[in-house]
Amino acid sequence: MKSSLAHLTDAGGLISGPGTFDWEGAHNRLQTRIPEDFRMLLDAGGAGVWFDYIQMYAPGKRYQDRDLLDSGAVWDDLLLFWEEGYSVPPADLPADARLIAWAATAAGHKLFWLTRPGVPPEEYPVYFESYEGDTWERFDMTTTDFLAGILRGDVRSELLSAFLMNVSDVFKPYTFDGA
């Protein structure tokens, strides 16, 4: 059986660009390790929109509002919203955890990794937050397993919109203007 990364690379027709992203710089800026499968997917040409719905974040200002490096600010915003009662944290969020945003949907939902000291990046679960910030779903799988599961129809979510998502339109790379 193909790995999820290979499945997504083939199904999305990914074509590597001229080099890779500055992952060490991203690790340093976010103060956490980014999962290898995510890095490999983006390096394979996966900086773009999956299923006409999931907008992947990538490190660098050219990605504008989809800059992975801004995920620290997203975490700070979440903490403020929770403190002010505008939204609620996941019920199972450990005290030493931090959420790192890695994608958003066309409906305004966000996808995160739950990071914790001493937990390897390959074990970061995926958290899916509703636009309103009051519903969370947890998926104990890697980023590429999550995306490949959507493609195969194995991932079930109350937040994924079958109406807005088009799995037959597997992948569209971002253009150089970040669109």
CSV table of C-alpha atoms in Angstrom, one decimal:
chain,number,residue,atom,x,y,z
A,1,MET,CA,0.0,0.0,0.0
A,2,LYS,CA,1.3,3.5,-0.9
A,3,SER,CA,2.2,5.9,1.8
A,4,SER,CA,-0.2,8.8,2.3
A,5,LEU,CA,2.5,11.2,1.0
A,6,ALA,CA,3.0,9.2,-2.2
A,7,HIS,CA,-0.8,8.9,-2.7
A,8,LEU,CA,-1.2,12.7,-2.3
A,9,THR,CA,1.8,13.4,-4.5
A,10,ASP,CA,0.4,11.2,-7.3
A,11,ALA,CA,-3.3,12.2,-7.0
A,12,GLY,CA,-2.4,15.9,-6.8
A,13,GLY,CA,0.1,15.8,-9.6
A,14,LEU,CA,2.6,17.6,-7.4
A,15,ILE,CA,5.6,19.0,-9.2
A,16,SER,CA,8.5,20.2,-7.0
A,17,GLY,CA,9.5,23.8,-7.3
A,18,PRO,CA,12.9,25.2,-7.4
A,19,GLY,CA,14.1,24.2,-4.0
A,20,THR,CA,12.6,23.6,-0.6
A,21,PHE,CA,11.3,25.9,2.1
A,22,ASP,CA,13.5,27.3,5.0
A,23,TRP,CA,12.3,24.7,7.5
A,24,GLU,CA,15.1,25.4,10.0
A,25,GLY,CA,14.0,29.0,10.0
A,26,ALA,CA,10.4,28.0,10.4
A,27,HIS,CA,11.3,25.6,13.3
A,28,ASN,CA,13.2,28.5,15.0
A,29,ARG,CA,10.4,31.0,14.5
A,30,LEU,CA,7.6,28.7,15.7
A,31,GLN,CA,9.8,27.3,18.5
A,32,THR,CA,8.7,23.8,17.6
A,33,ARG,CA,9.4,21.1,15.0
A,34,ILE,CA,7.2,20.9,12.0
A,35,PRO,CA,6.1,17.3,11.1
A,36,GLU,CA,8.3,15.7,8.4
A,37,ASP,CA,5.3,14.5,6.3
A,38,PHE,CA,4.0,18.1,6.1
A,39,ARG,CA,7.5,19.4,5.1
A,40,MET,CA,7.9,16.7,2.5
A,41,LEU,CA,4.4,17.4,1.1
A,42,LEU,CA,5.1,21.1,0.7
A,43,ASP,CA,8.5,20.4,-0.7
A,44,ALA,CA,6.9,18.1,-3.3
A,45,GLY,CA,4.8,21.0,-4.5
A,46,GLY,CA,2.0,20.9,-2.0
A,47,ALA,CA,1.8,24.6,-1.2
A,48,GLY,CA,-1.7,25.2,-2.4
A,49,VAL,CA,-5.4,24.3,-2.1
A,50,TRP,CA,-6.5,20.7,-1.5
A,51,PHE,CA,-10.0,19.6,-2.7
A,52,ASP,CA,-10.8,23.2,-3.6
A,53,TYR,CA,-11.3,23.7,0.1
A,54,ILE,CA,-8.2,23.2,2.4
A,55,GLN,CA,-5.8,26.1,2.1
A,56,MET,CA,-2.3,24.9,3.2
A,57,TYR,CA,0.0,27.3,5.1
A,58,ALA,CA,3.6,27.6,3.9
A,59,PRO,CA,6.5,29.5,5.4
A,60,GLY,CA,7.2,32.8,3.8
A,61,LYS,CA,5.6,36.3,3.3
A,62,ARG,CA,4.6,35.5,-0.2
A,63,TYR,CA,1.8,33.3,1.2
A,64,GLN,CA,0.3,36.4,2.8
A,65,ASP,CA,-2.6,35.2,5.1
A,66,ARG,CA,-1.5,31.6,4.7
A,67,ASP,CA,2.0,32.1,6.1
A,68,LEU,CA,2.9,29.2,8.4
A,69,LEU,CA,5.3,31.6,10.2
A,70,ASP,CA,2.3,33.6,11.5
A,71,SER,CA,1.0,30.5,13.4
A,72,GLY,CA,2.5,31.8,16.7
A,73,ALA,CA,0.2,34.9,16.4
A,74,VAL,CA,-2.8,32.6,15.7
A,75,TRP,CA,-2.0,30.8,19.0
A,76,ASP,CA,-1.8,34.1,20.8
A,77,ASP,CA,-5.2,35.1,19.4
A,78,LEU,CA,-6.7,31.8,20.5
A,79,LEU,CA,-5.5,32.3,24.1
A,80,LEU,CA,-7.0,35.8,24.1
A,81,PHE,CA,-10.4,34.6,22.6
A,82,TRP,CA,-10.5,31.8,25.3
A,83,GLU,CA,-9.7,34.2,28.1
A,84,GLU,CA,-12.4,36.7,26.9
A,85,GLY,CA,-15.0,33.9,26.3
A,86,TYR,CA,-15.3,34.5,22.6
A,87,SER,CA,-14.5,30.8,21.9
A,88,VAL,CA,-13.6,27.7,23.8
A,89,PRO,CA,-10.5,25.5,23.8
A,90,PRO,CA,-10.6,21.8,23.0
A,91,ALA,CA,-11.9,20.0,26.0
A,92,ASP,CA,-8.8,17.7,26.1
A,93,LEU,CA,-6.2,20.4,25.7
A,94,PRO,CA,-3.3,19.7,28.0
A,95,ALA,CA,-1.9,22.6,30.0
A,96,ASP,CA,1.5,22.4,28.4
A,97,ALA,CA,0.2,22.1,24.8
A,98,ARG,CA,0.3,24.7,22.1
A,99,LEU,CA,-1.7,24.7,18.8
A,100,ILE,CA,0.1,25.5,15.6
A,101,ALA,CA,-2.2,26.4,12.6
A,102,TRP,CA,-1.2,24.6,9.4
A,103,ALA,CA,-4.3,25.2,7.1
A,104,ALA,CA,-7.7,26.9,6.9
A,105,THR,CA,-10.8,25.9,4.9
A,106,ALA,CA,-12.9,27.9,2.5
A,107,ALA,CA,-15.5,28.0,5.3
A,108,GLY,CA,-13.1,29.7,7.7
A,109,HIS,CA,-12.3,26.6,9.9
A,110,LYS,CA,-8.7,26.1,10.9
A,111,LEU,CA,-6.5,23.0,11.2
A,112,PHE,CA,-3.9,22.7,13.9
A,113,TRP,CA,-1.2,20.4,15.2
A,114,LEU,CA,-1.3,20.0,19.0
A,115,THR,CA,2.3,20.3,20.1
A,116,ARG,CA,3.8,19.4,23.5
A,117,PRO,CA,7.3,19.4,24.9
A,118,GLY,CA,8.9,16.0,24.5
A,119,VAL,CA,6.3,14.8,21.9
A,120,PRO,CA,7.8,14.0,18.5
A,121,PRO,CA,6.2,15.9,15.5
A,122,GLU,CA,5.1,12.6,13.9
A,123,GLU,CA,2.8,12.1,16.9
A,124,TYR,CA,1.1,15.6,16.8
A,125,PRO,CA,-2.6,15.0,16.5
A,126,VAL,CA,-4.6,17.1,14.0
A,127,TYR,CA,-7.2,19.4,15.6
A,128,PHE,CA,-10.0,20.9,13.5
A,129,GLU,CA,-11.6,24.1,14.8
A,130,SER,CA,-15.0,25.5,13.6
A,131,TYR,CA,-15.2,29.0,12.3
A,132,GLU,CA,-17.0,30.1,15.4
A,133,GLY,CA,-14.4,28.6,17.6
A,134,ASP,CA,-16.9,26.5,19.7
A,135,THR,CA,-16.4,23.1,18.1
A,136,TRP,CA,-13.3,21.1,17.9
A,137,GLU,CA,-12.5,17.7,16.4
A,138,ARG,CA,-9.4,15.6,17.0
A,139,PHE,CA,-7.8,13.2,14.6
A,140,ASP,CA,-4.9,11.1,15.8
A,141,MET,CA,-3.1,10.9,12.5
A,142,THR,CA,-0.4,12.7,10.6
A,143,THR,CA,-1.2,15.6,8.2
A,144,THR,CA,-0.8,13.5,5.1
A,145,ASP,CA,-2.9,10.6,6.6
A,146,PHE,CA,-5.6,13.2,7.3
A,147,LEU,CA,-5.5,14.6,3.8
A,148,ALA,CA,-5.3,11.2,2.1
A,149,GLY,CA,-8.1,10.0,4.4
A,150,ILE,CA,-10.3,12.8,3.0
A,151,LEU,CA,-9.4,11.8,-0.5
A,152,ARG,CA,-10.2,8.2,0.1
A,153,GLY,CA,-13.4,9.0,2.1
A,154,ASP,CA,-12.0,7.5,5.3
A,155,VAL,CA,-11.9,10.8,7.4
A,156,ARG,CA,-15.3,11.7,8.8
A,157,SER,CA,-15.9,15.1,10.2
A,158,GLU,CA,-18.9,17.3,11.1
A,159,LEU,CA,-16.8,20.3,10.0
A,160,LEU,CA,-15.8,19.2,6.6
A,161,SER,CA,-18.3,20.5,4.0
A,162,ALA,CA,-19.2,18.0,1.3
A,163,PHE,CA,-20.9,20.9,-0.4
A,164,LEU,CA,-17.8,23.1,-0.5
A,165,MET,CA,-15.2,20.4,-0.8
A,166,ASN,CA,-14.5,18.8,-4.2
A,167,VAL,CA,-12.2,15.7,-3.9
A,168,SER,CA,-12.1,15.4,-7.7
A,169,ASP,CA,-10.3,18.7,-7.8
A,170,VAL,CA,-7.4,17.2,-5.7
A,171,PHE,CA,-4.8,20.0,-5.8
A,172,LYS,CA,-4.2,23.5,-7.1
A,173,PRO,CA,-0.8,25.1,-6.4
A,174,TYR,CA,-0.6,28.7,-5.2
A,175,THR,CA,0.5,31.2,-7.8
A,176,PHE,CA,3.5,33.4,-7.0
A,177,ASP,CA,1.2,36.2,-5.9
A,178,GLY,CA,0.0,33.9,-3.1
A,179,ALA,CA,-3.4,33.4,-4.6
